[in-house]
């Protein structure tokens, strides 16, 4: 499998550190508000990596944090804790906010068929782990105490690692204009490991530490949680592109200084979902959530398909028109699968192997999900029986997770019910659409056939053809399509 590694800026063969396990870490959500569909793009694409590694036979252990403390309004450790801001906004406690939005996040994930990682760890559970790391960094001279806070000293590093193959705008998040420089820092890139002093004295959650009562910085969370559950090395670390700097850069700095060796081999960054007028955010413009998509009548899985139709390393523009197109494509795909007959024929292994080889080639190529989606159409067109097609579609969907077979079963049930109401005569369109005018003509043709008025039946068929509709007889019904 080839993966693009943003640490080396190269496409590389994926080789795990250990033969028996692949260790993957994902930066989780900051639970001060609902996730927007941009955040969820990152989690969908990471879910594909998770599922594809398992599909390829790896024994994956995946860990994700829940940021419930320490993430300040600027990623560069300035401003107020986002959690506290959320709590004030809603007149609740920080812990109430964390619980509510953690649950909301997993509800959204469920609707989007995003697997829950093997370990989900709230940052507030691991204070002792951060203290252990920070203590050693202090002992070894990688950290210093100034003005009440503990800082990581980036000048002690041979190389302060920066993922610098992305454009300035993407990396600029951490150094927003209007944010005051912290005078305690020895150099600009130094970052906070432990706060006891901040301008916002009403920080709700605080713990005792060798440096005084306070709370951890955001970056130390991910190093601490990863090491707690995955040990001293990591195969793959994922996150959205805005996390590359300063968050991941700082994670590498503190983890490798603490461990004294290389920490993580592969870094996967998902590019942003943007709107026509720029980056999506929780604080500006229309707040696009999964619930909003549902309210507007979209299936959340149509959004998942929309994400899969483009590559994770390209930024993606969201518009309602684009989502409409994805919903139409999704409906047609389900209708086509519903037209297959379960249990028809024996599974043909040769066909399975040939189709799987194409699918694997697509995903082995740095997760080319859009090509993997077109493999679904290859299955539908392939010269093999319906049982084989359904088997392969189910197999591919264990990675793509678009609920294809479940939705097709439902559609088949609906069609059966319609057949009963239409006197055992089923009218289906190949695209999945329904058009009452066309359906009425097909019924009239059926009535003419029943009355043995074949001239009239042929006339209706010709009339439909002239209108661009082709009708094919199927057992107990008719199928039509636009030509
Ligand atoms: P947060 O909840 O802000 O900590 O972010 C959760 C995840 O969403 C992180 O991996 C971010 O990098 C990612 N993210 C933030 N904004 C976007 C966006 N517009 N498109 C894709 N991913 C994003
Ligand atoms: Zn992180």
Short mmCIF file of C-alpha atoms and ligand atoms in Angstrom, two decimals:
data_model
loop_
_atom_site.label_atom_id
_atom_site.label_comp_id
_atom_site.label_asym_id
_atom_site.label_seq_id
_atom_site.Cartn_x
_atom_site.Cartn_y
_atom_site.Cartn_z
CA UNK A 1 0.00 0.00 0.00
CA UNK A 2 1.30 3.42 -0.96
CA UNK A 3 0.57 6.30 1.40
CA UNK A 4 1.59 9.92 1.10
CA UNK A 5 3.64 10.78 4.17
CA UNK A 6 3.50 14.48 4.97
CA UNK A 7 6.60 14.16 7.18
CA UNK A 8 8.79 13.18 4.23
CA UNK A 9 6.61 14.78 1.56
CA UNK A 10 6.76 11.54 -0.42
CA UNK A 11 4.49 8.74 -1.45
CA UNK A 12 5.84 5.74 0.46
CA UNK A 13 5.20 2.03 0.74
CA UNK A 14 3.44 1.46 4.04
CA UNK A 15 5.56 -0.83 6.25
CA UNK A 16 4.40 -1.22 9.86
CA UNK A 17 6.91 -1.13 12.70
CA UNK A 18 5.71 -4.43 14.15
CA UNK A 19 4.52 -7.53 12.27
CA UNK A 20 1.55 -8.17 14.56
CA UNK A 21 0.00 -4.71 15.03
CA UNK A 22 -0.50 -1.39 13.30
CA UNK A 23 -0.74 1.57 15.68
CA UNK A 24 -2.75 4.55 14.54
CA UNK A 25 -3.55 7.78 16.36
CA UNK A 26 -6.20 10.34 15.43
CA UNK A 27 -6.59 13.84 16.83
CA UNK A 28 -10.12 13.89 18.18
CA UNK A 29 -12.64 16.70 18.41
CA UNK A 30 -12.60 19.65 20.76
CA UNK A 31 -16.02 19.15 22.30
CA UNK A 32 -17.14 22.75 22.84
CA UNK A 33 -19.62 22.76 19.98
CA UNK A 34 -21.11 20.50 17.30
CA UNK A 35 -18.67 19.18 14.71
CA UNK A 36 -19.13 20.87 11.34
CA UNK A 37 -19.14 18.78 8.18
CA UNK A 38 -15.57 19.99 7.49
CA UNK A 39 -14.33 18.33 10.70
CA UNK A 40 -16.29 15.27 9.68
CA UNK A 41 -14.61 15.16 6.27
CA UNK A 42 -11.35 14.51 8.14
CA UNK A 43 -12.96 11.75 10.22
CA UNK A 44 -14.57 10.14 7.15
CA UNK A 45 -11.27 9.97 5.28
CA UNK A 46 -9.44 8.66 8.37
CA UNK A 47 -12.20 6.08 8.74
CA UNK A 48 -11.44 4.88 5.20
CA UNK A 49 -7.79 4.41 6.16
CA UNK A 50 -8.85 2.55 9.32
CA UNK A 51 -11.24 0.27 7.46
CA UNK A 52 -8.92 -0.33 4.53
CA UNK A 53 -6.03 -1.35 6.78
CA UNK A 54 -8.31 -3.88 8.46
CA UNK A 55 -9.64 -5.03 5.05
CA UNK A 56 -6.01 -5.55 3.97
CA UNK A 57 -5.51 -7.91 6.90
CA UNK A 58 -3.68 -5.66 9.37
CA UNK A 59 -4.42 -5.92 13.06
CA UNK A 60 -5.13 -2.26 13.75
CA UNK A 61 -5.24 -0.53 17.12
CA UNK A 62 -6.55 2.99 16.79
CA UNK A 63 -6.65 5.59 19.53
CA UNK A 64 -8.39 8.97 19.56
CA UNK A 65 -8.46 11.71 22.18
CA UNK A 66 -11.38 13.88 23.14
CA UNK A 67 -10.14 17.41 23.83
CA UNK A 68 -12.05 18.55 26.89
CA UNK A 69 -9.38 20.87 28.30
CA UNK A 70 -6.42 22.94 27.16
CA UNK A 71 -7.32 23.88 23.56
CA UNK A 72 -7.20 27.67 23.56
CA UNK A 73 -8.94 29.87 21.02
CA UNK A 74 -5.64 30.19 19.17
CA UNK A 75 -3.74 26.99 18.41
CA UNK A 76 -0.60 28.87 19.48
CA UNK A 77 -1.61 28.77 23.18
CA UNK A 78 -3.18 32.20 23.33
CA UNK A 79 -6.66 33.22 24.29
CA UNK A 80 -9.30 31.49 26.34
CA UNK A 81 -9.95 27.74 26.71
CA UNK A 82 -12.48 26.80 24.01
CA UNK A 83 -14.32 24.57 26.50
CA UNK A 84 -14.79 27.40 28.95
CA UNK A 85 -16.04 29.61 26.16
CA UNK A 86 -18.59 26.94 25.21
CA UNK A 87 -19.70 26.57 28.83
CA UNK A 88 -20.22 30.33 29.20
CA UNK A 89 -22.14 30.47 25.93
CA UNK A 90 -24.59 27.85 27.14
CA UNK A 91 -24.60 28.64 30.87
CA UNK A 92 -23.45 25.12 31.70
CA UNK A 93 -20.41 23.58 33.36
CA UNK A 94 -17.40 22.56 31.27
CA UNK A 95 -18.09 18.90 32.03
CA UNK A 96 -21.74 19.21 30.94
CA UNK A 97 -20.60 20.79 27.69
CA UNK A 98 -18.00 18.04 27.17
CA UNK A 99 -20.53 15.26 27.76
CA UNK A 100 -23.17 16.80 25.51
CA UNK A 101 -20.89 17.50 22.55
CA UNK A 102 -18.98 14.21 22.87
CA UNK A 103 -22.30 12.39 22.53
CA UNK A 104 -23.34 14.67 19.65
CA UNK A 105 -20.04 13.91 17.89
CA UNK A 106 -20.52 10.15 18.12
CA UNK A 107 -24.16 10.48 16.97
CA UNK A 108 -22.90 12.26 13.86
CA UNK A 109 -20.21 9.63 13.35
CA UNK A 110 -22.85 6.90 13.56
CA UNK A 111 -24.97 8.58 10.90
CA UNK A 112 -21.91 8.80 8.66
CA UNK A 113 -20.86 5.18 9.32
CA UNK A 114 -17.62 6.33 10.95
CA UNK A 115 -16.26 3.53 13.15
CA UNK A 116 -15.51 4.42 16.77
CA UNK A 117 -11.74 3.99 17.35
CA UNK A 118 -10.67 1.11 19.60
CA UNK A 119 -9.73 3.53 22.37
CA UNK A 120 -11.39 6.92 22.93
CA UNK A 121 -9.74 8.85 25.72
CA UNK A 122 -10.83 12.20 27.18
CA UNK A 123 -7.84 14.45 27.83
CA UNK A 124 -8.92 15.06 31.43
CA UNK A 125 -8.38 11.33 32.20
CA UNK A 126 -4.63 11.42 31.65
CA UNK A 127 -3.23 14.30 33.74
CA UNK A 128 -0.63 12.02 35.40
CA UNK A 129 0.66 10.93 32.00
CA UNK A 130 1.28 14.55 30.94
CA UNK A 131 2.95 15.35 34.26
CA UNK A 132 5.29 12.37 33.80
CA UNK A 133 6.36 13.57 30.34
CA UNK A 134 6.70 17.22 31.35
CA UNK A 135 8.75 16.27 34.43
CA UNK A 136 11.28 14.42 32.30
CA UNK A 137 11.41 17.28 29.79
CA UNK A 138 12.18 19.63 32.70
CA UNK A 139 14.88 17.27 34.03
CA UNK A 140 16.56 16.96 30.65
CA UNK A 141 16.48 20.69 29.92
CA UNK A 142 13.93 20.62 27.12
CA UNK A 143 11.45 22.61 29.15
CA UNK A 144 11.60 25.72 31.32
CA UNK A 145 9.41 27.45 33.85
CA UNK A 146 8.59 31.12 33.28
CA UNK A 147 5.88 33.42 34.58
CA UNK A 148 3.96 30.53 36.13
CA UNK A 149 3.85 28.30 33.04
CA UNK A 150 6.01 25.44 31.75
CA UNK A 151 7.22 25.92 28.19
CA UNK A 152 8.89 23.60 25.71
CA UNK A 153 12.21 25.10 24.61
CA UNK A 154 12.33 24.72 20.83
CA UNK A 155 15.88 26.16 20.70
CA UNK A 156 17.12 22.88 22.27
CA UNK A 157 16.14 20.94 19.16
CA UNK A 158 18.41 20.21 16.24
CA UNK A 159 15.40 20.59 14.03
CA UNK A 160 12.03 22.03 14.94
CA UNK A 161 9.98 19.89 12.65
CA UNK A 162 7.60 21.79 10.39
CA UNK A 163 5.37 20.21 7.79
CA UNK A 164 6.16 22.90 5.31
CA UNK A 165 4.82 21.54 2.05
CA UNK A 166 1.49 23.22 2.55
CA UNK A 167 0.64 26.74 1.65
CA UNK A 168 1.11 29.57 4.11
CA UNK A 169 -2.60 30.13 4.50
CA UNK A 170 -3.18 26.58 5.73
CA UNK A 171 -0.38 26.88 8.27
CA UNK A 172 -1.28 30.34 9.50
CA UNK A 173 -3.97 29.20 11.94
CA UNK A 174 -1.66 29.17 14.92
CA UNK A 175 -0.47 32.71 14.56
CA UNK A 176 -3.61 34.70 14.11
CA UNK A 177 -3.39 38.42 13.88
CA UNK A 178 -4.45 40.36 16.91
CA UNK A 179 -3.14 37.68 19.30
CA UNK A 180 -0.61 39.08 21.74
CA UNK A 181 2.81 37.46 21.97
CA UNK A 182 3.46 35.75 25.31
CA UNK A 183 6.39 37.66 26.91
CA UNK A 184 7.40 34.57 28.96
CA UNK A 185 8.44 32.64 25.87
CA UNK A 186 12.17 32.57 25.17
CA UNK A 187 11.45 32.19 21.50
CA UNK A 188 8.36 32.61 19.38
CA UNK A 189 7.87 28.91 18.60
CA UNK A 190 8.08 27.75 22.24
CA UNK A 191 4.81 26.34 23.43
CA UNK A 192 3.07 25.72 26.74
CA UNK A 193 3.19 22.28 28.32
CA UNK A 194 1.51 23.27 31.59
CA UNK A 195 -0.39 26.43 32.49
CA UNK A 196 -0.76 27.78 35.98
CA UNK A 197 -1.17 31.36 34.84
CA UNK A 198 -3.20 32.65 32.00
CA UNK A 199 -5.00 35.88 31.39
CA UNK A 200 -8.23 33.99 31.97
CA UNK A 201 -8.15 33.24 35.67
CA UNK A 202 -11.54 31.53 35.68
CA UNK A 203 -10.24 28.34 34.01
CA UNK A 204 -12.71 25.76 35.33
CA UNK A 205 -10.68 22.56 35.46
CA UNK A 206 -7.39 22.55 37.35
CA UNK A 207 -5.10 19.92 38.82
CA UNK A 208 -2.17 19.90 41.18
CA UNK A 209 1.27 19.50 39.63
CA UNK A 210 4.96 19.98 40.56
CA UNK A 211 4.68 23.46 39.00
CA UNK A 212 1.51 24.51 40.79
CA UNK A 213 -2.23 24.11 40.29
CA UNK A 214 -3.10 24.39 36.62
CA UNK A 215 -3.95 22.55 33.44
CA UNK A 216 -2.13 20.96 30.48
CA UNK A 217 -1.45 22.54 27.10
CA UNK A 218 -3.31 21.12 24.14
CA UNK A 219 -0.33 19.57 22.33
CA UNK A 220 0.84 17.42 25.26
CA UNK A 221 -2.54 15.65 25.31
CA UNK A 222 -1.99 13.80 22.09
CA UNK A 223 1.57 12.73 22.95
CA UNK A 224 0.47 11.56 26.40
CA UNK A 225 -2.63 9.70 25.25
CA UNK A 226 -0.85 8.06 22.33
CA UNK A 227 2.01 6.80 24.55
CA UNK A 228 -0.41 5.65 27.25
CA UNK A 229 -2.24 3.34 24.86
CA UNK A 230 0.19 2.66 22.03
CA UNK A 231 3.60 2.78 23.72
CA UNK A 232 6.75 4.47 22.53
CA UNK A 233 6.17 4.30 18.80
CA UNK A 234 3.41 4.96 16.35
CA UNK A 235 2.85 3.86 12.75
CA UNK A 236 0.37 6.47 11.54
CA UNK A 237 -0.80 9.77 13.00
CA UNK A 238 -3.76 11.53 11.34
CA UNK A 239 -5.53 14.84 11.51
CA UNK A 240 -6.85 17.71 9.43
CA UNK A 241 -4.28 19.88 7.69
CA UNK A 242 -4.66 22.76 10.15
CA UNK A 243 -3.26 20.39 12.81
CA UNK A 244 0.05 19.99 10.95
CA UNK A 245 1.37 23.21 12.42
CA UNK A 246 1.76 24.01 15.24
CA UNK A 247 -0.04 21.03 16.83
CA UNK A 248 1.68 18.06 15.16
CA UNK A 249 4.99 19.86 14.90
CA UNK A 250 4.88 20.36 18.67
CA UNK A 251 3.75 16.78 19.28
CA UNK A 252 6.84 15.55 17.45
CA UNK A 253 9.14 17.97 19.28
CA UNK A 254 8.00 16.96 22.78
CA UNK A 255 7.52 13.22 22.09
CA UNK A 256 10.92 12.70 20.47
CA UNK A 257 12.70 14.80 23.12
CA UNK A 258 11.00 12.75 25.81
CA UNK A 259 11.64 9.37 24.19
CA UNK A 260 15.08 10.06 22.77
CA UNK A 261 14.15 8.41 19.46
CA UNK A 262 11.87 8.72 16.47
CA UNK A 263 8.22 8.51 17.42
CA UNK A 264 5.87 8.28 14.43
CA UNK A 265 6.63 7.01 10.92
CA UNK A 266 3.71 8.19 8.75
CA UNK A 267 1.67 11.38 8.95
CA UNK A 268 -1.63 11.62 7.12
CA UNK A 269 -3.28 15.02 6.76
CA UNK A 270 -6.71 15.58 5.29
CA UNK A 271 -7.14 18.81 3.35
CA UNK A 272 -9.98 21.12 4.25
CA UNK A 273 -13.55 21.29 3.22
CA UNK A 274 -14.16 24.88 2.17
CA UNK A 275 -17.19 26.89 1.24
CA UNK A 276 -17.23 29.19 -1.75
CA UNK A 277 -16.20 32.05 0.49
CA UNK A 278 -13.36 30.27 2.27
CA UNK A 279 -12.53 27.96 5.14
CA UNK A 280 -15.34 26.40 7.09
CA UNK A 281 -15.34 27.25 10.76
CA UNK A 282 -17.49 26.89 13.83
CA UNK A 283 -17.43 30.59 14.51
CA UNK A 284 -18.27 32.17 11.17
CA UNK A 285 -21.03 31.98 8.59
CA UNK A 286 -23.61 29.19 8.23
CA UNK A 287 -22.72 26.41 10.64
CA UNK A 288 -23.00 23.27 8.56
CA UNK A 289 -23.79 20.23 10.67
CA UNK A 290 -25.06 16.73 9.93
CA UNK A 291 -28.40 17.68 11.53
CA UNK A 292 -28.74 20.62 9.15
CA UNK A 293 -28.17 18.29 6.17
CA UNK A 294 -30.87 15.98 7.53
CA UNK A 295 -33.28 18.87 8.12
CA UNK A 296 -32.83 19.82 4.48
CA UNK A 297 -33.72 16.26 3.44
CA UNK A 298 -30.27 14.84 2.65
CA UNK A 299 -29.09 11.41 3.66
CA UNK A 300 -25.86 11.81 5.70
CA UNK A 301 -24.42 8.97 3.61
CA UNK A 302 -24.83 11.12 0.49
CA UNK A 303 -22.37 13.48 2.21
CA UNK A 304 -20.05 10.54 2.87
CA UNK A 305 -20.24 9.67 -0.84
CA UNK A 306 -19.54 13.32 -1.71
CA UNK A 307 -16.34 13.12 0.37
CA UNK A 308 -15.29 9.80 -1.15
CA UNK A 309 -15.67 11.20 -4.66
CA UNK A 310 -12.59 13.34 -4.17
CA UNK A 311 -9.07 12.70 -2.91
CA UNK A 312 -8.26 13.45 0.72
CA UNK A 313 -5.16 15.45 -0.29
CA UNK A 314 -7.16 17.95 -2.30
CA UNK A 315 -9.25 20.63 -0.68
CA UNK A 316 -12.90 20.23 -1.44
CA UNK A 317 -15.52 22.91 -2.02
CA UNK A 318 -18.91 22.36 -0.49
CA UNK A 319 -22.05 23.68 -2.17
CA UNK A 320 -25.67 22.59 -1.97
CA UNK A 321 -25.58 21.91 -5.69
CA UNK A 322 -22.62 19.53 -5.23
CA UNK A 323 -24.46 17.78 -2.43
CA UNK A 324 -27.60 17.50 -4.62
CA UNK A 325 -25.49 15.75 -7.24
CA UNK A 326 -24.06 13.36 -4.66
CA UNK A 327 -27.57 12.58 -3.35
CA UNK A 328 -28.81 11.83 -6.90
CA UNK A 329 -25.80 9.60 -7.58
CA UNK A 330 -26.38 7.81 -4.28
CA UNK A 331 -30.09 7.20 -5.03
CA UNK A 332 -29.33 5.86 -8.50
CA UNK A 333 -26.65 3.56 -7.15
CA UNK A 334 -29.03 2.13 -4.55
CA UNK A 335 -31.75 1.66 -7.22
CA UNK A 336 -29.33 -0.25 -9.44
CA UNK A 337 -28.30 -2.52 -6.60
CA UNK A 338 -31.95 -3.03 -5.63
CA UNK A 339 -32.60 -4.31 -9.16
CA UNK A 340 -30.17 -7.22 -8.51
CA UNK A 341 -31.76 -10.43 -7.29
CA UNK A 342 -30.30 -11.86 -4.09
CA UNK A 343 -29.48 -15.56 -4.21
CA UNK A 344 -29.45 -15.76 -8.01
CA UNK A 345 -26.56 -18.09 -8.90
CA UNK A 346 -23.43 -19.39 -7.19
CA UNK A 347 -20.64 -16.97 -6.29
CA UNK A 348 -18.04 -16.96 -9.08
CA UNK A 349 -14.62 -16.72 -7.47
CA UNK A 350 -12.85 -15.61 -10.64
CA UNK A 351 -15.09 -12.59 -10.98
CA UNK A 352 -14.66 -11.78 -7.27
CA UNK A 353 -10.87 -11.88 -7.62
CA UNK A 354 -10.79 -9.72 -10.75
CA UNK A 355 -13.08 -7.08 -9.26
CA UNK A 356 -11.27 -7.07 -5.92
CA UNK A 357 -7.93 -6.56 -7.66
CA UNK A 358 -9.21 -3.30 -9.21
CA UNK A 359 -10.64 -2.10 -5.92
CA UNK A 360 -7.45 -2.84 -4.03
CA UNK A 361 -5.31 -1.17 -6.70
CA UNK A 362 -7.37 2.01 -6.26
CA UNK A 363 -7.06 2.14 -2.47
CA UNK A 364 -3.45 0.92 -2.41
CA UNK A 365 -2.69 4.04 -4.42
CA UNK A 366 -2.77 6.52 -1.52
CA UNK A 367 -6.47 5.85 -0.89
CA UNK A 368 -7.90 6.79 -4.26
CA UNK A 369 -11.47 6.70 -3.00
CA UNK A 370 -13.05 8.21 -6.10
CA UNK A 371 -11.66 5.35 -8.19
CA UNK A 372 -12.80 2.89 -5.51
CA UNK A 373 -16.33 4.32 -5.89
CA UNK A 374 -16.22 3.79 -9.67
CA UNK A 375 -15.31 0.15 -8.93
CA UNK A 376 -18.90 -0.20 -7.68
CA UNK A 377 -20.10 0.53 -11.22
CA UNK A 378 -17.57 -1.99 -12.60
CA UNK A 379 -19.27 -4.61 -10.44
CA UNK A 380 -22.73 -3.68 -11.73
CA UNK A 381 -21.54 -3.92 -15.35
CA UNK A 382 -19.42 -7.06 -14.93
CA UNK A 383 -20.48 -10.24 -16.75
CA UNK A 384 -21.38 -12.35 -13.76
CA UNK A 385 -24.49 -13.38 -11.86
CA UNK A 386 -26.37 -11.25 -9.31
CA UNK A 387 -25.22 -13.31 -6.30
CA UNK A 388 -21.60 -12.57 -7.18
CA UNK A 389 -22.32 -8.88 -7.76
CA UNK A 390 -24.06 -8.53 -4.40
CA UNK A 391 -21.26 -10.38 -2.64
CA UNK A 392 -18.59 -8.11 -4.13
CA UNK A 393 -20.60 -4.95 -3.46
CA UNK A 394 -20.93 -5.99 0.19
CA UNK A 395 -17.21 -6.69 0.34
CA UNK A 396 -16.30 -3.24 -1.05
CA UNK A 397 -18.82 -1.60 1.22
CA UNK A 398 -17.05 -2.97 4.28
CA UNK A 399 -14.51 -0.23 3.43
CA UNK A 400 -16.61 2.46 1.72
CA UNK A 401 -19.41 2.07 4.26
CA UNK A 402 -22.27 3.56 2.29
CA UNK A 403 -24.82 1.00 3.63
CA UNK A 404 -25.35 -0.13 0.04
CA UNK A 405 -26.84 -3.56 0.69
CA UNK A 406 -29.05 -2.47 3.58
CA UNK A 407 -30.44 0.45 1.57
CA UNK A 408 -30.96 -1.76 -1.49
CA UNK A 409 -32.82 -4.35 0.64
CA UNK A 410 -35.07 -1.59 1.92
CA UNK A 411 -35.67 -0.33 -1.60
CA UNK A 412 -36.56 -3.87 -2.74
CA UNK A 413 -39.06 -4.14 0.12
CA UNK A 414 -40.63 -0.81 -0.89
CA UNK A 415 -40.90 -1.99 -4.49
CA UNK A 416 -42.56 -5.20 -3.32
CA UNK A 417 -45.13 -3.21 -1.35
CA UNK A 418 -45.79 -1.03 -4.39
CA UNK A 419 -46.21 -4.20 -6.44
CA UNK A 420 -48.96 -5.37 -4.14
CA UNK A 421 -50.83 -2.08 -4.38
CA UNK A 422 -50.39 -2.14 -8.18
CA UNK A 423 -51.93 -5.63 -8.38
CA UNK A 424 -48.66 -7.57 -8.50
CA UNK A 425 -47.38 -5.48 -11.39
CA UNK A 426 -44.07 -3.75 -10.51
CA UNK A 427 -42.89 -0.69 -12.36
CA UNK A 428 -39.28 0.19 -11.71
CA UNK A 429 -37.05 2.77 -13.28
CA UNK A 430 -33.40 1.97 -13.80
CA UNK A 431 -32.34 5.28 -12.25
CA UNK A 432 -34.54 4.87 -9.18
CA UNK A 433 -36.70 7.88 -10.06
CA UNK A 434 -40.46 7.72 -10.23
CA UNK A 435 -42.48 9.60 -12.84
CA UNK A 436 -46.28 9.31 -12.44
CA UNK A 437 -46.94 10.18 -16.13
CA UNK A 438 -44.65 7.44 -17.39
CA UNK A 439 -45.96 4.95 -14.81
CA UNK A 440 -49.57 5.69 -15.84
CA UNK A 441 -48.76 4.98 -19.50
CA UNK A 442 -47.01 1.73 -18.59
CA UNK A 443 -50.09 0.68 -16.56
CA UNK A 444 -52.36 1.57 -19.52
CA UNK A 445 -50.17 -0.61 -21.76
CA UNK A 446 -50.44 -3.44 -19.23
CA UNK A 447 -54.24 -3.09 -19.17
CA UNK A 448 -54.31 -3.21 -22.98
CA UNK A 449 -52.20 -6.39 -22.93
CA UNK A 450 -54.53 -7.95 -20.38
CA UNK A 451 -57.48 -7.14 -22.66
CA UNK A 452 -55.50 -8.75 -25.54
CA UNK A 453 -55.51 -5.42 -27.35
CA UNK A 454 -51.91 -5.81 -28.55
CA UNK A 455 -52.16 -3.07 -31.18
CA UNK A 456 -52.97 -0.57 -28.42
CA UNK A 457 -50.17 -1.96 -26.21
CA UNK A 458 -47.67 -1.53 -29.05
CA UNK A 459 -48.94 1.96 -29.76
CA UNK A 460 -48.34 3.01 -26.13
CA UNK A 461 -44.87 1.48 -26.20
CA UNK A 462 -44.06 3.48 -29.39
CA UNK A 463 -45.48 6.63 -27.88
CA UNK A 464 -43.21 6.20 -24.84
CA UNK A 465 -40.24 5.53 -27.09
CA UNK A 466 -40.94 8.72 -29.05
CA UNK A 467 -40.88 10.52 -25.67
CA UNK A 468 -37.45 9.03 -24.95
CA UNK A 469 -38.60 6.24 -22.62
CA UNK A 470 -37.62 2.62 -23.22
CA UNK A 471 -39.74 -0.06 -21.54
CA UNK A 472 -38.55 -3.63 -20.95
CA UNK A 473 -40.83 -6.37 -19.68
CA UNK A 474 -39.61 -8.15 -16.55
CA UNK A 475 -41.35 -10.96 -14.61
CA UNK A 476 -44.50 -9.47 -13.02
CA UNK A 477 -43.72 -5.96 -14.18
CA UNK A 478 -41.87 -3.54 -16.38
CA UNK A 479 -38.62 -1.63 -16.12
CA UNK A 480 -38.11 1.71 -17.83
CA UNK A 481 -35.25 4.06 -18.53
CA UNK A 482 -34.62 7.32 -20.34
CA UNK A 483 -32.73 6.88 -23.59
P1 LIG B 1 -11.31 20.41 16.29
O1 LIG B 1 -12.60 19.88 16.82
O2 LIG B 1 -11.34 21.87 15.98
O3 LIG B 1 -10.13 20.07 17.20
O4 LIG B 1 -11.04 19.69 14.89
C1 LIG B 1 -11.31 18.34 14.65
C2 LIG B 1 -10.67 17.87 13.35
O5 LIG B 1 -11.23 18.53 12.22
C3 LIG B 1 -9.17 18.14 13.28
O6 LIG B 1 -8.54 16.99 12.71
C4 LIG B 1 -9.07 19.32 12.33
O7 LIG B 1 -7.83 19.36 11.69
C5 LIG B 1 -10.20 19.02 11.37
N1 LIG B 1 -10.73 20.19 10.62
C6 LIG B 1 -10.98 21.44 11.08
N2 LIG B 1 -11.54 22.21 10.11
C7 LIG B 1 -11.65 21.42 9.00
C8 LIG B 1 -12.16 21.62 7.66
N3 LIG B 1 -12.69 22.78 7.26
N4 LIG B 1 -12.09 20.59 6.78
C9 LIG B 1 -11.58 19.39 7.18
N5 LIG B 1 -11.11 19.14 8.42
C10 LIG B 1 -11.13 20.13 9.33
ZN1 LIG B 2 -3.76 16.03 18.46
#
